[in-house]
PDB file of C-alpha atoms in Angstrom:
ATOM      1  CA  UNK A 540     -13.004  -9.524  11.780  1.00  0.00           C
ATOM      2  CA  UNK A 541     -11.163  -6.482  10.427  1.00  0.00           C
ATOM      3  CA  UNK A 542     -12.597  -3.315   8.868  1.00  0.00           C
ATOM      4  CA  UNK A 543     -16.110  -4.273   9.943  1.00  0.00           C
ATOM      5  CA  UNK A 544     -16.100  -7.330   7.665  1.00  0.00           C
ATOM      6  CA  UNK A 545     -17.157 -10.864   8.506  1.00  0.00           C
ATOM      7  CA  UNK A 546     -13.964 -12.144   6.911  1.00  0.00           C
ATOM      8  CA  UNK A 547     -10.255 -11.502   7.310  1.00  0.00           C
ATOM      9  CA  UNK A 548      -9.682  -9.067   4.446  1.00  0.00           C
ATOM     10  CA  UNK A 549      -6.310  -8.016   3.073  1.00  0.00           C
ATOM     11  CA  UNK A 550      -6.727  -4.344   3.892  1.00  0.00           C
ATOM     12  CA  UNK A 551      -7.157  -5.060   7.583  1.00  0.00           C
ATOM     13  CA  UNK A 552      -4.334  -7.596   7.635  1.00  0.00           C
ATOM     14  CA  UNK A 553      -1.852  -5.196   6.028  1.00  0.00           C
ATOM     15  CA  UNK A 554      -2.856  -2.471   8.465  1.00  0.00           C
ATOM     16  CA  UNK A 555      -2.164  -4.852  11.344  1.00  0.00           C
ATOM     17  CA  UNK A 556       1.205  -6.003   9.973  1.00  0.00           C
ATOM     18  CA  UNK A 557       2.520  -2.729   8.541  1.00  0.00           C
ATOM     19  CA  UNK A 558       0.937  -0.326  10.990  1.00  0.00           C
ATOM     20  CA  UNK A 559      -1.179   1.658   8.526  1.00  0.00           C
ATOM     21  CA  UNK A 560      -3.325   1.402   5.421  1.00  0.00           C
ATOM     22  CA  UNK A 561      -1.154   0.169   2.547  1.00  0.00           C
ATOM     23  CA  UNK A 562      -1.660   0.395  -1.208  1.00  0.00           C
ATOM     24  CA  UNK A 563      -0.912  -2.293  -3.782  1.00  0.00           C
ATOM     25  CA  UNK A 564       0.622  -1.228  -7.103  1.00  0.00           C
ATOM     26  CA  UNK A 565       0.023  -3.414 -10.178  1.00  0.00           C
ATOM     27  CA  UNK A 566       3.299  -3.653 -12.117  1.00  0.00           C
ATOM     28  CA  UNK A 567       4.184  -5.106 -15.527  1.00  0.00           C
ATOM     29  CA  UNK A 568       7.723  -6.507 -15.382  1.00  0.00           C
ATOM     30  CA  UNK A 569       7.837  -7.380 -19.069  1.00  0.00           C
ATOM     31  CA  UNK A 570       7.578 -11.132 -18.464  1.00  0.00           C
ATOM     32  CA  UNK A 571       6.066 -13.795 -20.682  1.00  0.00           C
ATOM     33  CA  UNK A 572       4.880 -17.332 -19.859  1.00  0.00           C
ATOM     34  CA  UNK A 573       6.008 -20.877 -20.752  1.00  0.00           C
ATOM     35  CA  UNK A 574       2.470 -21.457 -21.953  1.00  0.00           C
ATOM     36  CA  UNK A 575       2.892 -18.677 -24.527  1.00  0.00           C
ATOM     37  CA  UNK A 576       6.526 -18.696 -25.656  1.00  0.00           C
ATOM     38  CA  UNK A 577       6.435 -22.259 -27.002  1.00  0.00           C
ATOM     39  CA  UNK A 578       8.021 -24.005 -24.012  1.00  0.00           C
ATOM     40  CA  UNK A 579       4.687 -25.598 -23.070  1.00  0.00           C
ATOM     41  CA  UNK A 580       2.356 -23.987 -25.585  1.00  0.00           C
ATOM     42  CA  UNK A 581       1.731 -20.854 -27.591  1.00  0.00           C
ATOM     43  CA  UNK A 582      -1.892 -20.004 -26.783  1.00  0.00           C
ATOM     44  CA  UNK A 583      -1.744 -19.441 -23.039  1.00  0.00           C
ATOM     45  CA  UNK A 584      -4.398 -20.596 -20.599  1.00  0.00           C
ATOM     46  CA  UNK A 585      -7.966 -20.604 -21.889  1.00  0.00           C
ATOM     47  CA  UNK A 586      -9.011 -17.651 -19.726  1.00  0.00           C
ATOM     48  CA  UNK A 587      -5.880 -15.533 -20.141  1.00  0.00           C
ATOM     49  CA  UNK A 588      -6.071 -12.297 -22.116  1.00  0.00           C
ATOM     50  CA  UNK A 589      -3.479 -10.541 -24.239  1.00  0.00           C
ATOM     51  CA  UNK A 590      -2.096  -8.668 -21.223  1.00  0.00           C
ATOM     52  CA  UNK A 591      -1.746 -11.772 -19.064  1.00  0.00           C
ATOM     53  CA  UNK A 592      -3.946 -10.410 -16.232  1.00  0.00           C
ATOM     54  CA  UNK A 593      -2.048  -7.130 -16.443  1.00  0.00           C
ATOM     55  CA  UNK A 594      -4.898  -4.980 -17.753  1.00  0.00           C
ATOM     56  CA  UNK A 595      -4.633  -2.711 -14.715  1.00  0.00           C
ATOM     57  CA  UNK A 596      -0.901  -2.110 -15.116  1.00  0.00           C
ATOM     58  CA  UNK A 597       0.593   0.801 -17.044  1.00  0.00           C
ATOM     59  CA  UNK A 598       2.684  -1.502 -19.190  1.00  0.00           C
ATOM     60  CA  UNK A 599       5.592  -0.262 -21.222  1.00  0.00           C
ATOM     61  CA  UNK A 600       7.066   2.252 -18.776  1.00  0.00           C
ATOM     62  CA  UNK A 601      10.299   1.488 -16.906  1.00  0.00           C
ATOM     63  CA  UNK A 602       9.689  -0.059 -13.467  1.00  0.00           C
ATOM     64  CA  UNK A 603      10.506   3.046 -11.418  1.00  0.00           C
ATOM     65  CA  UNK A 604       8.217   5.153 -13.617  1.00  0.00           C
ATOM     66  CA  UNK A 605       5.389   2.631 -13.347  1.00  0.00           C
ATOM     67  CA  UNK A 606       5.703   2.681  -9.568  1.00  0.00           C
ATOM     68  CA  UNK A 607       5.760   6.473  -9.319  1.00  0.00           C
ATOM     69  CA  UNK A 608       2.747   6.810 -11.591  1.00  0.00           C
ATOM     70  CA  UNK A 609       0.789   4.154  -9.708  1.00  0.00           C
ATOM     71  CA  UNK A 610       1.740   5.749  -6.386  1.00  0.00           C
ATOM     72  CA  UNK A 611       0.278   9.077  -7.478  1.00  0.00           C
ATOM     73  CA  UNK A 612      -3.001   7.378  -8.344  1.00  0.00           C
ATOM     74  CA  UNK A 613      -3.050   5.349  -5.101  1.00  0.00           C
ATOM     75  CA  UNK A 614      -2.348   8.365  -2.895  1.00  0.00           C
ATOM     76  CA  UNK A 615      -5.333  10.227  -4.342  1.00  0.00           C
ATOM     77  CA  UNK A 616      -7.604   7.188  -4.259  1.00  0.00           C
ATOM     78  CA  UNK A 617      -6.719   5.676  -0.867  1.00  0.00           C
ATOM     79  CA  UNK A 618      -4.666   8.333   0.965  1.00  0.00           C
ATOM     80  CA  UNK A 619      -1.799   5.924   1.618  1.00  0.00           C
ATOM     81  CA  UNK A 620       1.958   6.334   1.967  1.00  0.00           C
ATOM     82  CA  UNK A 621       3.110   2.714   2.143  1.00  0.00           C
ATOM     83  CA  UNK A 622       2.995   0.420  -0.871  1.00  0.00           C
ATOM     84  CA  UNK A 623       3.359  -3.196  -1.987  1.00  0.00           C
ATOM     85  CA  UNK A 624       4.559  -3.567  -5.575  1.00  0.00           C
ATOM     86  CA  UNK A 625       2.565  -6.344  -7.204  1.00  0.00           C
ATOM     87  CA  UNK A 626       4.270  -7.992 -10.180  1.00  0.00           C
ATOM     88  CA  UNK A 627       1.075  -9.099 -11.884  1.00  0.00           C
ATOM     89  CA  UNK A 628       1.373  -9.573 -15.656  1.00  0.00           C
ATOM     90  CA  UNK A 629       2.062 -13.094 -16.933  1.00  0.00           C
ATOM     91  CA  UNK A 630       4.595 -15.276 -15.006  1.00  0.00           C
ATOM     92  CA  UNK A 631       6.788 -13.124 -12.800  1.00  0.00           C
ATOM     93  CA  UNK A 632       9.493 -15.669 -11.956  1.00  0.00           C
ATOM     94  CA  UNK A 633       9.898 -16.859 -15.552  1.00  0.00           C
ATOM     95  CA  UNK A 634      13.188 -15.163 -16.428  1.00  0.00           C
ATOM     96  CA  UNK A 635      16.901 -15.460 -15.668  1.00  0.00           C
ATOM     97  CA  UNK A 636      17.685 -14.804 -12.014  1.00  0.00           C
ATOM     98  CA  UNK A 637      19.646 -11.673 -13.012  1.00  0.00           C
ATOM     99  CA  UNK A 638      16.505 -10.102 -14.468  1.00  0.00           C
ATOM    100  CA  UNK A 639      14.454 -11.005 -11.394  1.00  0.00           C
ATOM    101  CA  UNK A 640      17.015  -9.434  -9.100  1.00  0.00           C
ATOM    102  CA  UNK A 641      17.208  -6.290 -11.207  1.00  0.00           C
ATOM    103  CA  UNK A 642      13.443  -5.781 -11.232  1.00  0.00           C
ATOM    104  CA  UNK A 643      12.700  -6.751  -7.645  1.00  0.00           C
ATOM    105  CA  UNK A 644      15.610  -4.768  -6.175  1.00  0.00           C
ATOM    106  CA  UNK A 645      14.761  -1.680  -8.227  1.00  0.00           C
ATOM    107  CA  UNK A 646      11.205  -1.945  -6.958  1.00  0.00           C
ATOM    108  CA  UNK A 647      12.335  -2.142  -3.336  1.00  0.00           C
ATOM    109  CA  UNK A 648      14.628   0.867  -3.839  1.00  0.00           C
ATOM    110  CA  UNK A 649      11.635   3.156  -4.437  1.00  0.00           C
ATOM    111  CA  UNK A 650      10.688   5.360  -1.496  1.00  0.00           C
ATOM    112  CA  UNK A 651       7.488   4.157   0.150  1.00  0.00           C
ATOM    113  CA  UNK A 652       7.732   0.572  -1.105  1.00  0.00           C
ATOM    114  CA  UNK A 653       7.656  -1.783   1.880  1.00  0.00           C
ATOM    115  CA  UNK A 654       7.159  -5.133   0.179  1.00  0.00           C
ATOM    116  CA  UNK A 655       6.628  -7.289  -2.884  1.00  0.00           C
ATOM    117  CA  UNK A 656       3.839  -9.488  -4.194  1.00  0.00           C
ATOM    118  CA  UNK A 657       4.827 -11.821  -7.032  1.00  0.00           C
ATOM    119  CA  UNK A 658       2.301 -13.678  -9.198  1.00  0.00           C
ATOM    120  CA  UNK A 659       3.628 -16.799 -10.877  1.00  0.00           C
ATOM    121  CA  UNK A 660       2.951 -20.348 -11.975  1.00  0.00           C
ATOM    122  CA  UNK A 661       3.744 -23.243  -9.616  1.00  0.00           C
ATOM    123  CA  UNK A 662       5.950 -24.809 -12.304  1.00  0.00           C
ATOM    124  CA  UNK A 663       8.179 -21.709 -12.568  1.00  0.00           C
ATOM    125  CA  UNK A 664       9.973 -21.820  -9.229  1.00  0.00           C
ATOM    126  CA  UNK A 665      13.479 -23.215  -9.705  1.00  0.00           C
ATOM    127  CA  UNK A 666      15.689 -23.847  -6.676  1.00  0.00           C
ATOM    128  CA  UNK A 667      17.717 -20.781  -7.631  1.00  0.00           C
ATOM    129  CA  UNK A 668      14.592 -18.628  -7.644  1.00  0.00           C
ATOM    130  CA  UNK A 669      13.322 -20.173  -4.410  1.00  0.00           C
ATOM    131  CA  UNK A 670      16.629 -19.464  -2.656  1.00  0.00           C
ATOM    132  CA  UNK A 671      16.553 -15.843  -3.816  1.00  0.00           C
ATOM    133  CA  UNK A 672      12.955 -15.458  -2.646  1.00  0.00           C
ATOM    134  CA  UNK A 673      13.982 -16.876   0.725  1.00  0.00           C
ATOM    135  CA  UNK A 674      16.687 -14.239   0.996  1.00  0.00           C
ATOM    136  CA  UNK A 675      14.242 -11.490  -0.053  1.00  0.00           C
ATOM    137  CA  UNK A 676      11.735 -12.707   2.508  1.00  0.00           C
ATOM    138  CA  UNK A 677      14.241 -12.028   5.296  1.00  0.00           C
ATOM    139  CA  UNK A 678      14.508  -8.340   4.456  1.00  0.00           C
ATOM    140  CA  UNK A 679      11.116  -7.279   3.117  1.00  0.00           C
ATOM    141  CA  UNK A 680       7.432  -8.121   3.342  1.00  0.00           C
ATOM    142  CA  UNK A 681       6.833 -10.736   0.649  1.00  0.00           C
ATOM    143  CA  UNK A 682       4.169 -13.021  -0.673  1.00  0.00           C
ATOM    144  CA  UNK A 683       4.025 -15.260  -3.759  1.00  0.00           C
ATOM    145  CA  UNK A 684       0.770 -15.899  -5.629  1.00  0.00           C
ATOM    146  CA  UNK A 685       0.136 -19.270  -7.264  1.00  0.00           C
ATOM    147  CA  UNK A 686      -2.609 -19.942  -9.795  1.00  0.00           C
ATOM    148  CA  UNK A 687      -4.144 -23.240  -8.725  1.00  0.00           C
ATOM    149  CA  UNK A 688      -7.606 -22.344 -10.152  1.00  0.00           C
ATOM    150  CA  UNK A 689      -9.157 -25.778  -9.412  1.00  0.00           C
ATOM    151  CA  UNK A 690      -8.200 -29.178  -8.036  1.00  0.00           C
ATOM    152  CA  UNK A 691     -10.058 -31.102 -10.744  1.00  0.00           C
ATOM    153  CA  UNK A 692      -7.912 -32.642 -13.535  1.00  0.00           C
ATOM    154  CA  UNK A 693     -10.592 -32.335 -16.202  1.00  0.00           C
ATOM    155  CA  UNK A 694     -10.837 -28.598 -15.561  1.00  0.00           C
ATOM    156  CA  UNK A 695      -7.048 -28.175 -15.724  1.00  0.00           C
ATOM    157  CA  UNK A 696      -7.078 -29.912 -19.102  1.00  0.00           C
ATOM    158  CA  UNK A 697      -9.856 -27.623 -20.316  1.00  0.00           C
ATOM    159  CA  UNK A 698      -8.002 -24.541 -19.078  1.00  0.00           C
ATOM    160  CA  UNK A 699      -4.729 -25.653 -20.739  1.00  0.00           C
ATOM    161  CA  UNK A 700      -2.736 -24.668 -17.655  1.00  0.00           C
ATOM    162  CA  UNK A 701       0.004 -27.178 -18.423  1.00  0.00           C
ATOM    163  CA  UNK A 702       0.248 -28.365 -14.808  1.00  0.00           C
ATOM    164  CA  UNK A 703      -1.882 -30.068 -12.201  1.00  0.00           C
ATOM    165  CA  UNK A 704      -2.420 -30.380  -8.486  1.00  0.00           C
ATOM    166  CA  UNK A 705       0.872 -32.203  -7.771  1.00  0.00           C
ATOM    167  CA  UNK A 706       2.861 -29.291  -9.239  1.00  0.00           C
ATOM    168  CA  UNK A 707       1.023 -26.849  -6.979  1.00  0.00           C
ATOM    169  CA  UNK A 708       1.596 -29.086  -3.949  1.00  0.00           C
ATOM    170  CA  UNK A 709       5.342 -29.245  -4.637  1.00  0.00           C
ATOM    171  CA  UNK A 710       5.534 -25.456  -5.075  1.00  0.00           C
ATOM    172  CA  UNK A 711       3.639 -24.544  -1.913  1.00  0.00           C
ATOM    173  CA  UNK A 712       5.699 -27.086   0.045  1.00  0.00           C
ATOM    174  CA  UNK A 713       8.973 -25.485  -1.096  1.00  0.00           C
ATOM    175  CA  UNK A 714       7.716 -21.967  -0.375  1.00  0.00           C
ATOM    176  CA  UNK A 715       6.399 -22.863   3.073  1.00  0.00           C
ATOM    177  CA  UNK A 716       9.680 -24.641   3.859  1.00  0.00           C
ATOM    178  CA  UNK A 717      11.357 -21.267   3.358  1.00  0.00           C
ATOM    179  CA  UNK A 718       8.811 -19.348   5.405  1.00  0.00           C
ATOM    180  CA  UNK A 719       7.408 -17.530   2.369  1.00  0.00           C
ATOM    181  CA  UNK A 720       3.745 -16.498   2.409  1.00  0.00           C
ATOM    182  CA  UNK A 721       1.617 -18.025  -0.349  1.00  0.00           C
ATOM    183  CA  UNK A 722      -1.605 -16.705  -1.860  1.00  0.00           C
ATOM    184  CA  UNK A 723      -3.640 -19.264  -3.818  1.00  0.00           C
ATOM    185  CA  UNK A 724      -5.959 -18.395  -6.725  1.00  0.00           C
ATOM    186  CA  UNK A 725      -9.182 -20.298  -7.393  1.00  0.00           C
ATOM    187  CA  UNK A 726     -11.652 -19.691 -10.228  1.00  0.00           C
ATOM    188  CA  UNK A 727     -15.271 -20.426  -9.290  1.00  0.00           C
ATOM    189  CA  UNK A 728     -17.765 -21.203 -12.031  1.00  0.00           C
ATOM    190  CA  UNK A 729     -15.554 -23.061 -14.492  1.00  0.00           C
ATOM    191  CA  UNK A 730     -17.427 -24.746 -17.358  1.00  0.00           C
ATOM    192  CA  UNK A 731     -18.756 -28.132 -16.288  1.00  0.00           C
ATOM    193  CA  UNK A 732     -17.909 -27.795 -12.587  1.00  0.00           C
ATOM    194  CA  UNK A 733     -20.733 -28.340 -10.110  1.00  0.00           C
ATOM    195  CA  UNK A 734     -21.309 -26.405  -6.902  1.00  0.00           C
ATOM    196  CA  UNK A 735     -19.946 -29.380  -4.935  1.00  0.00           C
ATOM    197  CA  UNK A 736     -16.802 -29.558  -7.064  1.00  0.00           C
ATOM    198  CA  UNK A 737     -16.109 -25.873  -6.467  1.00  0.00           C
ATOM    199  CA  UNK A 738     -16.514 -26.360  -2.734  1.00  0.00           C
ATOM    200  CA  UNK A 739     -14.125 -29.326  -2.916  1.00  0.00           C
ATOM    201  CA  UNK A 740     -11.476 -26.987  -4.347  1.00  0.00           C
ATOM    202  CA  UNK A 741     -12.105 -24.494  -1.549  1.00  0.00           C
ATOM    203  CA  UNK A 742     -11.898 -27.240   1.090  1.00  0.00           C
ATOM    204  CA  UNK A 743      -8.605 -28.394  -0.366  1.00  0.00           C
ATOM    205  CA  UNK A 744      -7.106 -24.903  -0.202  1.00  0.00           C
ATOM    206  CA  UNK A 745      -8.414 -24.592   3.359  1.00  0.00           C
ATOM    207  CA  UNK A 746      -6.284 -27.619   4.245  1.00  0.00           C
ATOM    208  CA  UNK A 747      -3.028 -26.292   2.738  1.00  0.00           C
ATOM    209  CA  UNK A 748      -2.313 -23.534   5.273  1.00  0.00           C
ATOM    210  CA  UNK A 749      -1.832 -21.076   2.434  1.00  0.00           C
ATOM    211  CA  UNK A 750      -1.529 -17.578   3.955  1.00  0.00           C
ATOM    212  CA  UNK A 751      -4.081 -16.031   1.622  1.00  0.00           C
ATOM    213  CA  UNK A 752      -6.636 -16.850  -1.043  1.00  0.00           C
ATOM    214  CA  UNK A 753      -8.076 -15.127  -4.100  1.00  0.00           C
ATOM    215  CA  UNK A 754     -11.536 -16.300  -5.090  1.00  0.00           C
ATOM    216  CA  UNK A 755     -12.265 -15.278  -8.679  1.00  0.00           C
ATOM    217  CA  UNK A 756     -15.688 -15.477 -10.261  1.00  0.00           C
ATOM    218  CA  UNK A 757     -15.319 -16.804 -13.791  1.00  0.00           C
ATOM    219  CA  UNK A 758     -15.591 -13.985 -16.297  1.00  0.00           C
ATOM    220  CA  UNK A 759     -15.145 -13.958 -20.047  1.00  0.00           C
ATOM    221  CA  UNK A 760     -12.974 -11.332 -21.717  1.00  0.00           C
ATOM    222  CA  UNK A 761     -13.232 -10.736 -25.443  1.00  0.00           C
ATOM    223  CA  UNK A 762      -9.474 -11.193 -25.956  1.00  0.00           C
ATOM    224  CA  UNK A 763      -9.416 -14.800 -24.706  1.00  0.00           C
ATOM    225  CA  UNK A 764      -9.956 -18.261 -26.173  1.00  0.00           C
ATOM    226  CA  UNK A 765     -12.632 -18.716 -23.493  1.00  0.00           C
ATOM    227  CA  UNK A 766     -14.656 -16.077 -25.362  1.00  0.00           C
ATOM    228  CA  UNK A 767     -14.334 -17.990 -28.645  1.00  0.00           C
ATOM    229  CA  UNK A 768     -15.283 -21.221 -26.894  1.00  0.00           C
ATOM    230  CA  UNK A 769     -18.407 -19.602 -25.410  1.00  0.00           C
ATOM    231  CA  UNK A 770     -19.540 -18.207 -28.759  1.00  0.00           C
ATOM    232  CA  UNK A 771     -19.186 -21.644 -30.357  1.00  0.00           C
ATOM    233  CA  UNK A 772     -20.787 -23.580 -27.508  1.00  0.00           C
ATOM    234  CA  UNK A 773     -22.348 -21.429 -24.745  1.00  0.00           C
ATOM    235  CA  UNK A 774     -22.109 -22.767 -21.211  1.00  0.00           C
ATOM    236  CA  UNK A 775     -23.830 -21.803 -17.984  1.00  0.00           C
ATOM    237  CA  UNK A 776     -22.615 -18.673 -16.181  1.00  0.00           C
ATOM    238  CA  UNK A 777     -23.493 -18.237 -12.522  1.00  0.00           C
ATOM    239  CA  UNK A 778     -25.997 -15.550 -11.583  1.00  0.00           C
ATOM    240  CA  UNK A 779     -24.995 -12.998  -8.966  1.00  0.00           C
ATOM    241  CA  UNK A 780     -27.263 -14.662  -6.384  1.00  0.00           C
ATOM    242  CA  UNK A 781     -25.679 -18.058  -7.082  1.00  0.00           C
ATOM    243  CA  UNK A 782     -22.183 -16.649  -6.780  1.00  0.00           C
ATOM    244  CA  UNK A 783     -22.914 -14.779  -3.545  1.00  0.00           C
ATOM    245  CA  UNK A 784     -24.369 -17.946  -2.010  1.00  0.00           C
ATOM    246  CA  UNK A 785     -21.284 -19.911  -3.081  1.00  0.00           C
ATOM    247  CA  UNK A 786     -18.962 -17.335  -1.510  1.00  0.00           C
ATOM    248  CA  UNK A 787     -20.906 -17.554   1.738  1.00  0.00           C
ATOM    249  CA  UNK A 788     -20.371 -21.330   1.828  1.00  0.00           C
ATOM    250  CA  UNK A 789     -16.698 -20.941   0.867  1.00  0.00           C
ATOM    251  CA  UNK A 790     -15.888 -18.351   3.541  1.00  0.00           C
ATOM    252  CA  UNK A 791     -17.529 -20.436   6.247  1.00  0.00           C
ATOM    253  CA  UNK A 792     -15.215 -23.405   5.554  1.00  0.00           C
ATOM    254  CA  UNK A 793     -11.967 -21.427   5.304  1.00  0.00           C
ATOM    255  CA  UNK A 794      -9.750 -20.968   8.395  1.00  0.00           C
ATOM    256  CA  UNK A 795     -10.605 -17.743  10.196  1.00  0.00           C
ATOM    257  CA  UNK A 796      -7.025 -16.448   9.929  1.00  0.00           C
ATOM    258  CA  UNK A 797      -6.610 -17.056   6.185  1.00  0.00           C
ATOM    259  CA  UNK A 798      -6.309 -13.688   4.454  1.00  0.00           C
ATOM    260  CA  UNK A 799      -8.985 -12.995   1.846  1.00  0.00           C
ATOM    261  CA  UNK A 800      -7.276 -11.096  -0.964  1.00  0.00           C
ATOM    262  CA  UNK A 801     -10.198 -11.214  -3.377  1.00  0.00           C
ATOM    263  CA  UNK A 802     -13.830 -12.309  -3.422  1.00  0.00           C
ATOM    264  CA  UNK A 803     -14.752 -11.737  -7.046  1.00  0.00           C
ATOM    265  CA  UNK A 804     -13.237 -11.489 -10.504  1.00  0.00           C
ATOM    266  CA  UNK A 805     -12.060  -8.084 -11.655  1.00  0.00           C
ATOM    267  CA  UNK A 806     -12.257  -8.036 -15.431  1.00  0.00           C
ATOM    268  CA  UNK A 807     -11.327  -5.032 -17.534  1.00  0.00           C
ATOM    269  CA  UNK A 808     -14.659  -3.343 -18.287  1.00  0.00           C
ATOM    270  CA  UNK A 809     -13.971  -2.543 -21.947  1.00  0.00           C
ATOM    271  CA  UNK A 810     -13.113  -6.214 -22.600  1.00  0.00           C
ATOM    272  CA  UNK A 811     -15.607  -7.909 -20.274  1.00  0.00           C
ATOM    273  CA  UNK A 812     -18.259  -9.936 -22.107  1.00  0.00           C
ATOM    274  CA  UNK A 813     -19.938 -11.915 -19.323  1.00  0.00           C
ATOM    275  CA  UNK A 814     -21.276 -11.853 -16.680  1.00  0.00           C
ATOM    276  CA  UNK A 815     -22.903  -8.418 -16.753  1.00  0.00           C
ATOM    277  CA  UNK A 816     -22.930  -8.299 -12.972  1.00  0.00           C
ATOM    278  CA  UNK A 817     -19.153  -8.577 -12.990  1.00  0.00           C
ATOM    279  CA  UNK A 818     -18.835  -5.030 -14.328  1.00  0.00           C
ATOM    280  CA  UNK A 819     -19.473  -3.526 -10.901  1.00  0.00           C
ATOM    281  CA  UNK A 820     -17.044  -5.040  -8.403  1.00  0.00           C
ATOM    282  CA  UNK A 821     -18.205  -2.855  -5.499  1.00  0.00           C
ATOM    283  CA  UNK A 822     -21.836  -3.936  -5.924  1.00  0.00           C
ATOM    284  CA  UNK A 823     -20.752  -7.598  -5.842  1.00  0.00           C
ATOM    285  CA  UNK A 824     -18.766  -7.043  -2.634  1.00  0.00           C
ATOM    286  CA  UNK A 825     -21.743  -5.190  -1.155  1.00  0.00           C
ATOM    287  CA  UNK A 826     -24.065  -8.083  -2.054  1.00  0.00           C
ATOM    288  CA  UNK A 827     -21.669 -10.545  -0.398  1.00  0.00           C
ATOM    289  CA  UNK A 828     -21.423  -8.450   2.775  1.00  0.00           C
ATOM    290  CA  UNK A 829     -25.220  -8.176   2.919  1.00  0.00           C
ATOM    291  CA  UNK A 830     -25.683 -11.914   2.413  1.00  0.00           C
ATOM    292  CA  UNK A 831     -23.181 -12.775   5.151  1.00  0.00           C
ATOM    293  CA  UNK A 832     -24.902 -10.454   7.609  1.00  0.00           C
ATOM    294  CA  UNK A 833     -28.446 -11.575   6.773  1.00  0.00           C
ATOM    295  CA  UNK A 834     -27.506 -15.247   7.101  1.00  0.00           C
ATOM    296  CA  UNK A 835     -25.169 -14.755  10.080  1.00  0.00           C
ATOM    297  CA  UNK A 836     -22.189 -16.265   8.257  1.00  0.00           C
ATOM    298  CA  UNK A 837     -18.576 -15.525   9.124  1.00  0.00           C
ATOM    299  CA  UNK A 838     -15.220 -16.851   7.979  1.00  0.00           C
ATOM    300  CA  UNK A 839     -14.154 -20.021   9.776  1.00  0.00           C
ATOM    301  CA  UNK A 840     -17.641 -20.778  11.046  1.00  0.00           C
ATOM    302  CA  UNK A 841     -17.591 -24.324   9.657  1.00  0.00           C
ATOM    303  CA  UNK A 842     -13.863 -24.883   9.221  1.00  0.00           C
ATOM    304  CA  UNK A 843     -12.644 -28.380  10.036  1.00  0.00           C
ATOM    305  CA  UNK A 844      -9.121 -29.771   9.739  1.00  0.00           C
TER     306      UNK A 844
END
């Protein structure tokens, strides 16, 4: 595996593809979401905060200024000169095609930017958007992130996502048809889901040939309806040991070439309510690495088609 890891991590994969260590810049494109603007709902998904997962973006600045500011931080932190701009906040294909082109093209015009990562919902990929993404994919390094979260219908209803597994399947099919890399998000530890159910979701994603995966530990932010729900009726939250063990099982059943973009949730510390162990991302990663080594587990070890 790359970078001394027992799994195929994003850092190593980008170094292989782009020739050197590459930074990822979290960008707020000023988007909203059909689950917030009244098209599907006005509350958003149960776990979604006021910034729509964009807590690590700068926010209100113009795109070029956001990129320059983030670059300065990334250069000092990681000593990198190549960058992927990551449109992260809310639903980043939910806008007229003219706005998408303006934002994406302006991003690619910035010196040092070598690619785009676009987070969106699987129900927000019109044919017009898909065709534009196909054209973009021919001239830059591109991936699209889809929030599947779980394969279980009862959990989707609880989360208020407004879509289900069939919508995800249609979206990934259209993206793959166009040769576009897909990164799939799963949340592990959803209320009411058993260990076996979580593994079923992982096994499903393993079968989709998605290019990458983000495994998020469930965390509760104070600015979400999930927080209110927990206060009214507390539910079980995985311990660190339980989560690390689950990740070990998950990595072993994923294809060895699937790119691991994330292994834990990354909540904003000032808003994070639970779990306490989620406040130190590096310690969680360290615990996972230690567990994999001690138990001689590596990605793809138990993968079966």
